Amino acid sequence: MSWTAERVELLTKLWADGLSASQIAGELGNVTRNAVIGKVHRLGLSGRAKSGGGATKTRKAPAPAARVVTSTKPTVAEAIAAVAPTPSPRQVQPTIAGANALKVEPIEAIQPEISPVPASDIFIPVSERASILTLNERTCKWPIGDPSSDDFYFCGRQSDAGTPYCAHHRSIAYQPVSDRRNRRAS
């Protein structure tokens, strides 16, 4: 596809009219949205403020009907009702297009937060503590303390086959996916 003078002129006119790149690509035919964006950039056409989107714009509710003025004195309740703004119902339109078309909204279930026991509350006897030299495939490899200090050690308790940690440290290290999502949402 080549950009002829007529196509460039039509592109410039449609861009100035406020059409989106996709709409311009549809009008020109045989050209992609990205090609239109690239040509607009190379031509140095003025950028436009982003709009809310063509098909997804929300429409304003019609204005309420004018009130009839009467010559009688209104009651206190009527005067308050006339002065107080009446809330208009908010129209919520579900997003059913684009990347959110198949989005599944999670159902929030109330689950108690299970907090791990702080490391200071766990006492590991000296006989069970392990150094890097004493670790093997059946000992817990959970590091405790600062590796640059002399009192650094590994948990050293018995671990199950195929896992690097004891039952307690495994519960801290491996958290269910749903728990992480709930924590991230709050």
JSON list of N, CA and C in Angstrom, two decimals, residues 57-136:
[
{"chain": "A", "resi": 57, "resn": "LYS", "atom": "N", "xyz": [-19.20, 5.88, 25.08]},
{"chain": "A", "resi": 57, "resn": "LYS", "atom": "CA", "xyz": [-19.54, 7.11, 25.80]},
{"chain": "A", "resi": 57, "resn": "LYS", "atom": "C", "xyz": [-20.87, 6.92, 26.53]},
{"chain": "A", "resi": 58, "resn": "THR", "atom": "N", "xyz": [-20.93, 7.44, 27.73]},
{"chain": "A", "resi": 58, "resn": "THR", "atom": "CA", "xyz": [-22.17, 7.37, 28.48]},
{"chain": "A", "resi": 58, "resn": "THR", "atom": "C", "xyz": [-23.02, 8.58, 28.13]},
{"chain": "A", "resi": 59, "resn": "ARG", "atom": "N", "xyz": [-24.28, 8.35, 28.01]},
{"chain": "A", "resi": 59, "resn": "ARG", "atom": "CA", "xyz": [-25.19, 9.43, 27.65]},
{"chain": "A", "resi": 59, "resn": "ARG", "atom": "C", "xyz": [-25.76, 10.04, 28.92]},
{"chain": "A", "resi": 60, "resn": "LYS", "atom": "N", "xyz": [-25.95, 11.34, 28.86]},
{"chain": "A", "resi": 60, "resn": "LYS", "atom": "CA", "xyz": [-26.50, 12.03, 30.01]},
{"chain": "A", "resi": 60, "resn": "LYS", "atom": "C", "xyz": [-28.00, 11.78, 30.07]},
{"chain": "A", "resi": 61, "resn": "ALA", "atom": "N", "xyz": [-28.49, 11.70, 31.28]},
{"chain": "A", "resi": 61, "resn": "ALA", "atom": "CA", "xyz": [-29.93, 11.52, 31.47]},
{"chain": "A", "resi": 61, "resn": "ALA", "atom": "C", "xyz": [-30.64, 12.81, 31.04]},
{"chain": "A", "resi": 62, "resn": "PRO", "atom": "N", "xyz": [-31.86, 12.70, 30.50]},
{"chain": "A", "resi": 62, "resn": "PRO", "atom": "CA", "xyz": [-32.58, 13.90, 30.10]},
{"chain": "A", "resi": 62, "resn": "PRO", "atom": "C", "xyz": [-32.85, 14.79, 31.30]},
{"chain": "A", "resi": 63, "resn": "ALA", "atom": "N", "xyz": [-32.89, 16.08, 31.05]},
{"chain": "A", "resi": 63, "resn": "ALA", "atom": "CA", "xyz": [-33.12, 17.05, 32.12]},
{"chain": "A", "resi": 63, "resn": "ALA", "atom": "C", "xyz": [-34.52, 16.86, 32.69]},
{"chain": "A", "resi": 64, "resn": "PRO", "atom": "N", "xyz": [-34.68, 17.04, 34.00]},
{"chain": "A", "resi": 64, "resn": "PRO", "atom": "CA", "xyz": [-36.01, 16.87, 34.59]},
{"chain": "A", "resi": 64, "resn": "PRO", "atom": "C", "xyz": [-36.95, 17.97, 34.08]},
{"chain": "A", "resi": 65, "resn": "ALA", "atom": "N", "xyz": [-38.22, 17.62, 34.06]},
{"chain": "A", "resi": 65, "resn": "ALA", "atom": "CA", "xyz": [-39.22, 18.56, 33.56]},
{"chain": "A", "resi": 65, "resn": "ALA", "atom": "C", "xyz": [-39.28, 19.79, 34.47]},
{"chain": "A", "resi": 66, "resn": "ALA", "atom": "N", "xyz": [-39.60, 20.92, 33.86]},
{"chain": "A", "resi": 66, "resn": "ALA", "atom": "CA", "xyz": [-39.68, 22.17, 34.63]},
{"chain": "A", "resi": 66, "resn": "ALA", "atom": "C", "xyz": [-40.84, 22.10, 35.62]},
{"chain": "A", "resi": 67, "resn": "ARG", "atom": "N", "xyz": [-40.63, 22.70, 36.79]},
{"chain": "A", "resi": 67, "resn": "ARG", "atom": "CA", "xyz": [-41.65, 22.66, 37.82]},
{"chain": "A", "resi": 67, "resn": "ARG", "atom": "C", "xyz": [-42.64, 23.80, 37.61]},
{"chain": "A", "resi": 68, "resn": "VAL", "atom": "N", "xyz": [-43.87, 23.52, 37.90]},
{"chain": "A", "resi": 68, "resn": "VAL", "atom": "CA", "xyz": [-44.91, 24.53, 37.75]},
{"chain": "A", "resi": 68, "resn": "VAL", "atom": "C", "xyz": [-44.93, 25.39, 39.02]},
{"chain": "A", "resi": 69, "resn": "VAL", "atom": "N", "xyz": [-44.88, 26.70, 38.82]},
{"chain": "A", "resi": 69, "resn": "VAL", "atom": "CA", "xyz": [-44.87, 27.62, 39.94]},
{"chain": "A", "resi": 69, "resn": "VAL", "atom": "C", "xyz": [-46.32, 27.93, 40.32]},
{"chain": "A", "resi": 70, "resn": "THR", "atom": "N", "xyz": [-46.62, 27.75, 41.61]},
{"chain": "A", "resi": 70, "resn": "THR", "atom": "CA", "xyz": [-47.97, 28.06, 42.08]},
{"chain": "A", "resi": 70, "resn": "THR", "atom": "C", "xyz": [-47.91, 29.29, 42.96]},
{"chain": "A", "resi": 71, "resn": "SER", "atom": "N", "xyz": [-49.04, 29.92, 43.12]},
{"chain": "A", "resi": 71, "resn": "SER", "atom": "CA", "xyz": [-49.08, 31.15, 43.91]},
{"chain": "A", "resi": 71, "resn": "SER", "atom": "C", "xyz": [-49.24, 30.88, 45.40]},
{"chain": "A", "resi": 72, "resn": "THR", "atom": "N", "xyz": [-49.52, 29.62, 45.79]},
{"chain": "A", "resi": 72, "resn": "THR", "atom": "CA", "xyz": [-49.68, 29.31, 47.21]},
{"chain": "A", "resi": 72, "resn": "THR", "atom": "C", "xyz": [-48.31, 29.12, 47.84]},
{"chain": "A", "resi": 73, "resn": "LYS", "atom": "N", "xyz": [-48.25, 29.36, 49.11]},
{"chain": "A", "resi": 73, "resn": "LYS", "atom": "CA", "xyz": [-47.00, 29.24, 49.84]},
{"chain": "A", "resi": 73, "resn": "LYS", "atom": "C", "xyz": [-46.70, 27.74, 50.06]},
{"chain": "A", "resi": 74, "resn": "PRO", "atom": "N", "xyz": [-45.47, 27.30, 49.71]},
{"chain": "A", "resi": 74, "resn": "PRO", "atom": "CA", "xyz": [-45.16, 25.87, 49.88]},
{"chain": "A", "resi": 74, "resn": "PRO", "atom": "C", "xyz": [-44.94, 25.52, 51.35]},
{"chain": "A", "resi": 75, "resn": "THR", "atom": "N", "xyz": [-45.15, 24.26, 51.66]},
{"chain": "A", "resi": 75, "resn": "THR", "atom": "CA", "xyz": [-44.90, 23.79, 53.02]},
{"chain": "A", "resi": 75, "resn": "THR", "atom": "C", "xyz": [-43.39, 23.65, 53.22]},
{"chain": "A", "resi": 76, "resn": "VAL", "atom": "N", "xyz": [-42.98, 23.45, 54.46]},
{"chain": "A", "resi": 76, "resn": "VAL", "atom": "CA", "xyz": [-41.56, 23.33, 54.78]},
{"chain": "A", "resi": 76, "resn": "VAL", "atom": "C", "xyz": [-40.96, 22.12, 54.05]},
{"chain": "A", "resi": 77, "resn": "ALA", "atom": "N", "xyz": [-41.65, 21.01, 54.02]},
{"chain": "A", "resi": 77, "resn": "ALA", "atom": "CA", "xyz": [-41.15, 19.80, 53.35]},
{"chain": "A", "resi": 77, "resn": "ALA", "atom": "C", "xyz": [-40.98, 20.04, 51.85]},
{"chain": "A", "resi": 78, "resn": "GLU", "atom": "N", "xyz": [-41.93, 20.77, 51.26]},
{"chain": "A", "resi": 78, "resn": "GLU", "atom": "CA", "xyz": [-41.83, 21.08, 49.83]},
{"chain": "A", "resi": 78, "resn": "GLU", "atom": "C", "xyz": [-40.66, 22.02, 49.56]},
{"chain": "A", "resi": 79, "resn": "ALA", "atom": "N", "xyz": [-40.44, 22.99, 50.45]},
{"chain": "A", "resi": 79, "resn": "ALA", "atom": "CA", "xyz": [-39.35, 23.93, 50.27]},
{"chain": "A", "resi": 79, "resn": "ALA", "atom": "C", "xyz": [-38.01, 23.21, 50.36]},
{"chain": "A", "resi": 80, "resn": "ILE", "atom": "N", "xyz": [-37.88, 22.29, 51.32]},
{"chain": "A", "resi": 80, "resn": "ILE", "atom": "CA", "xyz": [-36.64, 21.53, 51.46]},
{"chain": "A", "resi": 80, "resn": "ILE", "atom": "C", "xyz": [-36.43, 20.64, 50.24]},
{"chain": "A", "resi": 81, "resn": "ALA", "atom": "N", "xyz": [-37.49, 20.01, 49.78]},
{"chain": "A", "resi": 81, "resn": "ALA", "atom": "CA", "xyz": [-37.40, 19.14, 48.61]},
{"chain": "A", "resi": 81, "resn": "ALA", "atom": "C", "xyz": [-37.02, 19.93, 47.36]},
{"chain": "A", "resi": 82, "resn": "ALA", "atom": "N", "xyz": [-37.49, 21.18, 47.26]},
{"chain": "A", "resi": 82, "resn": "ALA", "atom": "CA", "xyz": [-37.18, 22.00, 46.10]},
{"chain": "A", "resi": 82, "resn": "ALA", "atom": "C", "xyz": [-35.73, 22.45, 46.11]},
{"chain": "A", "resi": 83, "resn": "VAL", "atom": "N", "xyz": [-35.18, 22.71, 47.30]},
{"chain": "A", "resi": 83, "resn": "VAL", "atom": "CA", "xyz": [-33.80, 23.20, 47.40]},
{"chain": "A", "resi": 83, "resn": "VAL", "atom": "C", "xyz": [-32.80, 22.05, 47.32]},
{"chain": "A", "resi": 84, "resn": "ALA", "atom": "N", "xyz": [-33.10, 20.93, 47.95]},
{"chain": "A", "resi": 84, "resn": "ALA", "atom": "CA", "xyz": [-32.17, 19.81, 48.00]},
{"chain": "A", "resi": 84, "resn": "ALA", "atom": "C", "xyz": [-32.05, 19.18, 46.61]},
{"chain": "A", "resi": 85, "resn": "PRO", "atom": "N", "xyz": [-30.84, 18.90, 46.19]},
{"chain": "A", "resi": 85, "resn": "PRO", "atom": "CA", "xyz": [-30.68, 18.27, 44.89]},
{"chain": "A", "resi": 85, "resn": "PRO", "atom": "C", "xyz": [-31.17, 16.83, 44.94]},
{"chain": "A", "resi": 86, "resn": "THR", "atom": "N", "xyz": [-31.85, 16.43, 43.90]},
{"chain": "A", "resi": 86, "resn": "THR", "atom": "CA", "xyz": [-32.33, 15.05, 43.84]},
{"chain": "A", "resi": 86, "resn": "THR", "atom": "C", "xyz": [-31.28, 14.21, 43.15]},
{"chain": "A", "resi": 87, "resn": "PRO", "atom": "N", "xyz": [-30.86, 13.14, 43.80]},
{"chain": "A", "resi": 87, "resn": "PRO", "atom": "CA", "xyz": [-29.83, 12.32, 43.18]},
{"chain": "A", "resi": 87, "resn": "PRO", "atom": "C", "xyz": [-30.39, 11.59, 41.96]},
{"chain": "A", "resi": 88, "resn": "SER", "atom": "N", "xyz": [-29.66, 11.66, 40.88]},
{"chain": "A", "resi": 88, "resn": "SER", "atom": "CA", "xyz": [-30.10, 10.95, 39.69]},
{"chain": "A", "resi": 88, "resn": "SER", "atom": "C", "xyz": [-29.52, 9.55, 39.75]},
{"chain": "A", "resi": 89, "resn": "PRO", "atom": "N", "xyz": [-30.27, 8.56, 39.31]},
{"chain": "A", "resi": 89, "resn": "PRO", "atom": "CA", "xyz": [-29.75, 7.19, 39.37]},
{"chain": "A", "resi": 89, "resn": "PRO", "atom": "C", "xyz": [-28.56, 7.05, 38.43]},
{"chain": "A", "resi": 90, "resn": "ARG", "atom": "N", "xyz": [-27.53, 6.45, 38.93]},
{"chain": "A", "resi": 90, "resn": "ARG", "atom": "CA", "xyz": [-26.31, 6.27, 38.14]},
{"chain": "A", "resi": 90, "resn": "ARG", "atom": "C", "xyz": [-26.47, 5.05, 37.26]},
{"chain": "A", "resi": 91, "resn": "GLN", "atom": "N", "xyz": [-26.22, 5.24, 36.00]},
{"chain": "A", "resi": 91, "resn": "GLN", "atom": "CA", "xyz": [-26.35, 4.13, 35.08]},
{"chain": "A", "resi": 91, "resn": "GLN", "atom": "C", "xyz": [-25.00, 3.44, 34.94]},
{"chain": "A", "resi": 92, "resn": "VAL", "atom": "N", "xyz": [-24.97, 2.16, 35.26]},
{"chain": "A", "resi": 92, "resn": "VAL", "atom": "CA", "xyz": [-23.75, 1.39, 35.17]},
{"chain": "A", "resi": 92, "resn": "VAL", "atom": "C", "xyz": [-23.91, 0.45, 33.98]},
{"chain": "A", "resi": 93, "resn": "GLN", "atom": "N", "xyz": [-23.01, 0.60, 33.03]},
{"chain": "A", "resi": 93, "resn": "GLN", "atom": "CA", "xyz": [-23.05, -0.26, 31.87]},
{"chain": "A", "resi": 93, "resn": "GLN", "atom": "C", "xyz": [-21.93, -1.28, 32.00]},
{"chain": "A", "resi": 94, "resn": "PRO", "atom": "N", "xyz": [-22.25, -2.56, 31.89]},
{"chain": "A", "resi": 94, "resn": "PRO", "atom": "CA", "xyz": [-21.20, -3.56, 32.00]},
{"chain": "A", "resi": 94, "resn": "PRO", "atom": "C", "xyz": [-20.26, -3.48, 30.80]},
{"chain": "A", "resi": 95, "resn": "THR", "atom": "N", "xyz": [-18.99, -3.73, 31.04]},
{"chain": "A", "resi": 95, "resn": "THR", "atom": "CA", "xyz": [-18.01, -3.74, 29.96]},
{"chain": "A", "resi": 95, "resn": "THR", "atom": "C", "xyz": [-18.08, -5.10, 29.29]},
{"chain": "A", "resi": 96, "resn": "ILE", "atom": "N", "xyz": [-18.46, -5.11, 28.03]},
{"chain": "A", "resi": 96, "resn": "ILE", "atom": "CA", "xyz": [-18.58, -6.38, 27.32]},
{"chain": "A", "resi": 96, "resn": "ILE", "atom": "C", "xyz": [-17.75, -6.39, 26.06]},
{"chain": "A", "resi": 97, "resn": "ALA", "atom": "N", "xyz": [-16.84, -5.45, 25.94]},
{"chain": "A", "resi": 97, "resn": "ALA", "atom": "CA", "xyz": [-16.03, -5.41, 24.73]},
{"chain": "A", "resi": 97, "resn": "ALA", "atom": "C", "xyz": [-14.56, -5.33, 25.11]},
{"chain": "A", "resi": 98, "resn": "GLY", "atom": "N", "xyz": [-13.72, -5.65, 24.16]},
{"chain": "A", "resi": 98, "resn": "GLY", "atom": "CA", "xyz": [-12.29, -5.49, 24.36]},
{"chain": "A", "resi": 98, "resn": "GLY", "atom": "C", "xyz": [-11.70, -6.55, 25.27]},
{"chain": "A", "resi": 99, "resn": "ALA", "atom": "N", "xyz": [-10.66, -6.16, 25.97]},
{"chain": "A", "resi": 99, "resn": "ALA", "atom": "CA", "xyz": [-9.92, -7.10, 26.81]},
{"chain": "A", "resi": 99, "resn": "ALA", "atom": "C", "xyz": [-10.72, -7.56, 28.02]},
{"chain": "A", "resi": 100, "resn": "ASN", "atom": "N", "xyz": [-11.79, -6.86, 28.37]},
{"chain": "A", "resi": 100, "resn": "ASN", "atom": "CA", "xyz": [-12.58, -7.23, 29.54]},
{"chain": "A", "resi": 100, "resn": "ASN", "atom": "C", "xyz": [-13.81, -8.06, 29.17]},
{"chain": "A", "resi": 101, "resn": "ALA", "atom": "N", "xyz": [-13.95, -8.47, 27.91]},
{"chain": "A", "resi": 101, "resn": "ALA", "atom": "CA", "xyz": [-15.15, -9.17, 27.48]},
{"chain": "A", "resi": 101, "resn": "ALA", "atom": "C", "xyz": [-15.36, -10.47, 28.25]},
{"chain": "A", "resi": 102, "resn": "LEU", "atom": "N", "xyz": [-14.29, -11.17, 28.53]},
{"chain": "A", "resi": 102, "resn": "LEU", "atom": "CA", "xyz": [-14.42, -12.46, 29.22]},
{"chain": "A", "resi": 102, "resn": "LEU", "atom": "C", "xyz": [-13.93, -12.41, 30.65]},
{"chain": "A", "resi": 103, "resn": "LYS", "atom": "N", "xyz": [-13.79, -11.23, 31.19]},
{"chain": "A", "resi": 103, "resn": "LYS", "atom": "CA", "xyz": [-13.27, -11.07, 32.55]},
{"chain": "A", "resi": 103, "resn": "LYS", "atom": "C", "xyz": [-14.25, -11.66, 33.55]},
{"chain": "A", "resi": 104, "resn": "VAL", "atom": "N", "xyz": [-13.74, -12.44, 34.45]},
{"chain": "A", "resi": 104, "resn": "VAL", "atom": "CA", "xyz": [-14.54, -13.06, 35.48]},
{"chain": "A", "resi": 104, "resn": "VAL", "atom": "C", "xyz": [-14.30, -12.29, 36.77]},
{"chain": "A", "resi": 105, "resn": "GLU", "atom": "N", "xyz": [-15.35, -11.77, 37.34]},
{"chain": "A", "resi": 105, "resn": "GLU", "atom": "CA", "xyz": [-15.24, -11.05, 38.59]},
{"chain": "A", "resi": 105, "resn": "GLU", "atom": "C", "xyz": [-15.16, -12.07, 39.73]},
{"chain": "A", "resi": 106, "resn": "PRO", "atom": "N", "xyz": [-14.15, -11.98, 40.58]},
{"chain": "A", "resi": 106, "resn": "PRO", "atom": "CA", "xyz": [-14.03, -12.95, 41.67]},
{"chain": "A", "resi": 106, "resn": "PRO", "atom": "C", "xyz": [-15.12, -12.75, 42.72]},
{"chain": "A", "resi": 107, "resn": "ILE", "atom": "N", "xyz": [-15.55, -13.84, 43.26]},
{"chain": "A", "resi": 107, "resn": "ILE", "atom": "CA", "xyz": [-16.53, -13.81, 44.34]},
{"chain": "A", "resi": 107, "resn": "ILE", "atom": "C", "xyz": [-15.72, -13.77, 45.63]},
{"chain": "A", "resi": 108, "resn": "GLU", "atom": "N", "xyz": [-15.96, -12.72, 46.38]},
{"chain": "A", "resi": 108, "resn": "GLU", "atom": "CA", "xyz": [-15.18, -12.56, 47.60]},
{"chain": "A", "resi": 108, "resn": "GLU", "atom": "C", "xyz": [-15.74, -13.45, 48.71]},
{"chain": "A", "resi": 109, "resn": "ALA", "atom": "N", "xyz": [-14.90, -14.29, 49.19]},
{"chain": "A", "resi": 109, "resn": "ALA", "atom": "CA", "xyz": [-15.27, -15.15, 50.32]},
{"chain": "A", "resi": 109, "resn": "ALA", "atom": "C", "xyz": [-14.47, -14.68, 51.53]},
{"chain": "A", "resi": 110, "resn": "ILE", "atom": "N", "xyz": [-15.13, -14.63, 52.65]},
{"chain": "A", "resi": 110, "resn": "ILE", "atom": "CA", "xyz": [-14.46, -14.18, 53.86]},
{"chain": "A", "resi": 110, "resn": "ILE", "atom": "C", "xyz": [-13.70, -15.37, 54.44]},
{"chain": "A", "resi": 111, "resn": "GLN", "atom": "N", "xyz": [-12.37, -15.23, 54.46]},
{"chain": "A", "resi": 111, "resn": "GLN", "atom": "CA", "xyz": [-11.53, -16.28, 55.01]},
{"chain": "A", "resi": 111, "resn": "GLN", "atom": "C", "xyz": [-10.67, -15.66, 56.09]},
{"chain": "A", "resi": 112, "resn": "PRO", "atom": "N", "xyz": [-10.49, -16.35, 57.18]},
{"chain": "A", "resi": 112, "resn": "PRO", "atom": "CA", "xyz": [-9.64, -15.79, 58.23]},
{"chain": "A", "resi": 112, "resn": "PRO", "atom": "C", "xyz": [-8.20, -15.70, 57.74]},
{"chain": "A", "resi": 113, "resn": "GLU", "atom": "N", "xyz": [-7.56, -14.61, 58.10]},
{"chain": "A", "resi": 113, "resn": "GLU", "atom": "CA", "xyz": [-6.16, -14.39, 57.74]},
{"chain": "A", "resi": 113, "resn": "GLU", "atom": "C", "xyz": [-5.29, -15.27, 58.62]},
{"chain": "A", "resi": 114, "resn": "ILE", "atom": "N", "xyz": [-4.49, -16.11, 58.00]},
{"chain": "A", "resi": 114, "resn": "ILE", "atom": "CA", "xyz": [-3.58, -16.97, 58.74]},
{"chain": "A", "resi": 114, "resn": "ILE", "atom": "C", "xyz": [-2.22, -16.31, 58.69]},
{"chain": "A", "resi": 115, "resn": "SER", "atom": "N", "xyz": [-1.79, -15.84, 59.84]},
{"chain": "A", "resi": 115, "resn": "SER", "atom": "CA", "xyz": [-0.50, -15.16, 59.86]},
{"chain": "A", "resi": 115, "resn": "SER", "atom": "C", "xyz": [0.56, -16.12, 60.36]},
{"chain": "A", "resi": 116, "resn": "PRO", "atom": "N", "xyz": [1.72, -16.13, 59.70]},
{"chain": "A", "resi": 116, "resn": "PRO", "atom": "CA", "xyz": [2.78, -17.02, 60.14]},
{"chain": "A", "resi": 116, "resn": "PRO", "atom": "C", "xyz": [3.33, -16.57, 61.49]},
{"chain": "A", "resi": 117, "resn": "VAL", "atom": "N", "xyz": [3.84, -17.51, 62.23]},
{"chain": "A", "resi": 117, "resn": "VAL", "atom": "CA", "xyz": [4.43, -17.21, 63.51]},
{"chain": "A", "resi": 117, "resn": "VAL", "atom": "C", "xyz": [5.76, -16.50, 63.25]},
{"chain": "A", "resi": 118, "resn": "PRO", "atom": "N", "xyz": [5.99, -15.37, 63.88]},
{"chain": "A", "resi": 118, "resn": "PRO", "atom": "CA", "xyz": [7.27, -14.68, 63.65]},
{"chain": "A", "resi": 118, "resn": "PRO", "atom": "C", "xyz": [8.45, -15.56, 64.02]},
{"chain": "A", "resi": 119, "resn": "ALA", "atom": "N", "xyz": [9.56, -15.33, 63.33]},
{"chain": "A", "resi": 119, "resn": "ALA", "atom": "CA", "xyz": [10.75, -16.16, 63.54]},
{"chain": "A", "resi": 119, "resn": "ALA", "atom": "C", "xyz": [11.25, -16.08, 64.98]},
{"chain": "A", "resi": 120, "resn": "SER", "atom": "N", "xyz": [11.04, -14.96, 65.65]},
{"chain": "A", "resi": 120, "resn": "SER", "atom": "CA", "xyz": [11.51, -14.83, 67.02]},
{"chain": "A", "resi": 120, "resn": "SER", "atom": "C", "xyz": [10.74, -15.73, 67.98]},
{"chain": "A", "resi": 121, "resn": "ASP", "atom": "N", "xyz": [9.51, -16.14, 67.60]},
{"chain": "A", "resi": 121, "resn": "ASP", "atom": "CA", "xyz": [8.71, -17.00, 68.46]},
{"chain": "A", "resi": 121, "resn": "ASP", "atom": "C", "xyz": [9.04, -18.48, 68.28]},
{"chain": "A", "resi": 122, "resn": "ILE", "atom": "N", "xyz": [9.77, -18.82, 67.24]},
{"chain": "A", "resi": 122, "resn": "ILE", "atom": "CA", "xyz": [10.12, -20.21, 66.98]},
{"chain": "A", "resi": 122, "resn": "ILE", "atom": "C", "xyz": [11.51, -20.47, 67.55]},
{"chain": "A", "resi": 123, "resn": "PHE", "atom": "N", "xyz": [11.57, -21.44, 68.42]},
{"chain": "A", "resi": 123, "resn": "PHE", "atom": "CA", "xyz": [12.87, -21.78, 69.00]},
{"chain": "A", "resi": 123, "resn": "PHE", "atom": "C", "xyz": [13.33, -23.09, 68.38]},
{"chain": "A", "resi": 124, "resn": "ILE", "atom": "N", "xyz": [14.50, -23.06, 67.81]},
{"chain": "A", "resi": 124, "resn": "ILE", "atom": "CA", "xyz": [15.09, -24.26, 67.23]},
{"chain": "A", "resi": 124, "resn": "ILE", "atom": "C", "xyz": [16.29, -24.63, 68.10]},
{"chain": "A", "resi": 125, "resn": "PRO", "atom": "N", "xyz": [16.24, -25.82, 68.70]},
{"chain": "A", "resi": 125, "resn": "PRO", "atom": "CA", "xyz": [17.35, -26.22, 69.56]},
{"chain": "A", "resi": 125, "resn": "PRO", "atom": "C", "xyz": [18.67, -26.23, 68.78]},
{"chain": "A", "resi": 126, "resn": "VAL", "atom": "N", "xyz": [19.73, -25.99, 69.50]},
{"chain": "A", "resi": 126, "resn": "VAL", "atom": "CA", "xyz": [21.05, -25.92, 68.88]},
{"chain": "A", "resi": 126, "resn": "VAL", "atom": "C", "xyz": [21.38, -27.22, 68.17]},
{"chain": "A", "resi": 127, "resn": "SER", "atom": "N", "xyz": [20.90, -28.35, 68.73]},
{"chain": "A", "resi": 127, "resn": "SER", "atom": "CA", "xyz": [21.21, -29.66, 68.13]},
{"chain": "A", "resi": 127, "resn": "SER", "atom": "C", "xyz": [20.55, -29.84, 66.77]},
{"chain": "A", "resi": 128, "resn": "GLU", "atom": "N", "xyz": [19.44, -29.11, 66.51]},
{"chain": "A", "resi": 128, "resn": "GLU", "atom": "CA", "xyz": [18.74, -29.23, 65.22]},
{"chain": "A", "resi": 128, "resn": "GLU", "atom": "C", "xyz": [19.19, -28.18, 64.22]},
{"chain": "A", "resi": 129, "resn": "ARG", "atom": "N", "xyz": [19.90, -27.16, 64.64]},
{"chain": "A", "resi": 129, "resn": "ARG", "atom": "CA", "xyz": [20.36, -26.12, 63.73]},
{"chain": "A", "resi": 129, "resn": "ARG", "atom": "C", "xyz": [21.39, -26.70, 62.75]},
{"chain": "A", "resi": 130, "resn": "ALA", "atom": "N", "xyz": [21.38, -26.16, 61.53]},
{"chain": "A", "resi": 130, "resn": "ALA", "atom": "CA", "xyz": [22.28, -26.69, 60.51]},
{"chain": "A", "resi": 130, "resn": "ALA", "atom": "C", "xyz": [23.08, -25.56, 59.87]},
{"chain": "A", "resi": 131, "resn": "SER", "atom": "N", "xyz": [24.31, -25.87, 59.50]},
{"chain": "A", "resi": 131, "resn": "SER", "atom": "CA", "xyz": [25.13, -24.93, 58.73]},
{"chain": "A", "resi": 131, "resn": "SER", "atom": "C", "xyz": [25.04, -25.35, 57.28]},
{"chain": "A", "resi": 132, "resn": "ILE", "atom": "N", "xyz": [25.63, -24.56, 56.42]},
{"chain": "A", "resi": 132, "resn": "ILE", "atom": "CA", "xyz": [25.60, -24.88, 54.99]},
{"chain": "A", "resi": 132, "resn": "ILE", "atom": "C", "xyz": [26.29, -26.22, 54.71]},
{"chain": "A", "resi": 133, "resn": "LEU", "atom": "N", "xyz": [27.24, -26.59, 55.56]},
{"chain": "A", "resi": 133, "resn": "LEU", "atom": "CA", "xyz": [27.98, -27.84, 55.36]},
{"chain": "A", "resi": 133, "resn": "LEU", "atom": "C", "xyz": [27.20, -29.06, 55.82]},
{"chain": "A", "resi": 134, "resn": "THR", "atom": "N", "xyz": [26.24, -28.88, 56.74]},
{"chain": "A", "resi": 134, "resn": "THR", "atom": "CA", "xyz": [25.50, -30.03, 57.27]},
{"chain": "A", "resi": 134, "resn": "THR", "atom": "C", "xyz": [24.14, -30.22, 56.61]},
{"chain": "A", "resi": 135, "resn": "LEU", "atom": "N", "xyz": [23.77, -29.38, 55.68]},
{"chain": "A", "resi": 135, "resn": "LEU", "atom": "CA", "xyz": [22.48, -29.55, 54.99]},
{"chain": "A", "resi": 135, "resn": "LEU", "atom": "C", "xyz": [22.52, -30.76, 54.08]},
{"chain": "A", "resi": 136, "resn": "ASN", "atom": "N", "xyz": [21.41, -31.48, 54.02]},
{"chain": "A", "resi": 136, "resn": "ASN", "atom": "CA", "xyz": [21.27, -32.56, 53.05]},
{"chain": "A", "resi": 136, "resn": "ASN", "atom": "C", "xyz": [19.84, -32.54, 52.50]}
]
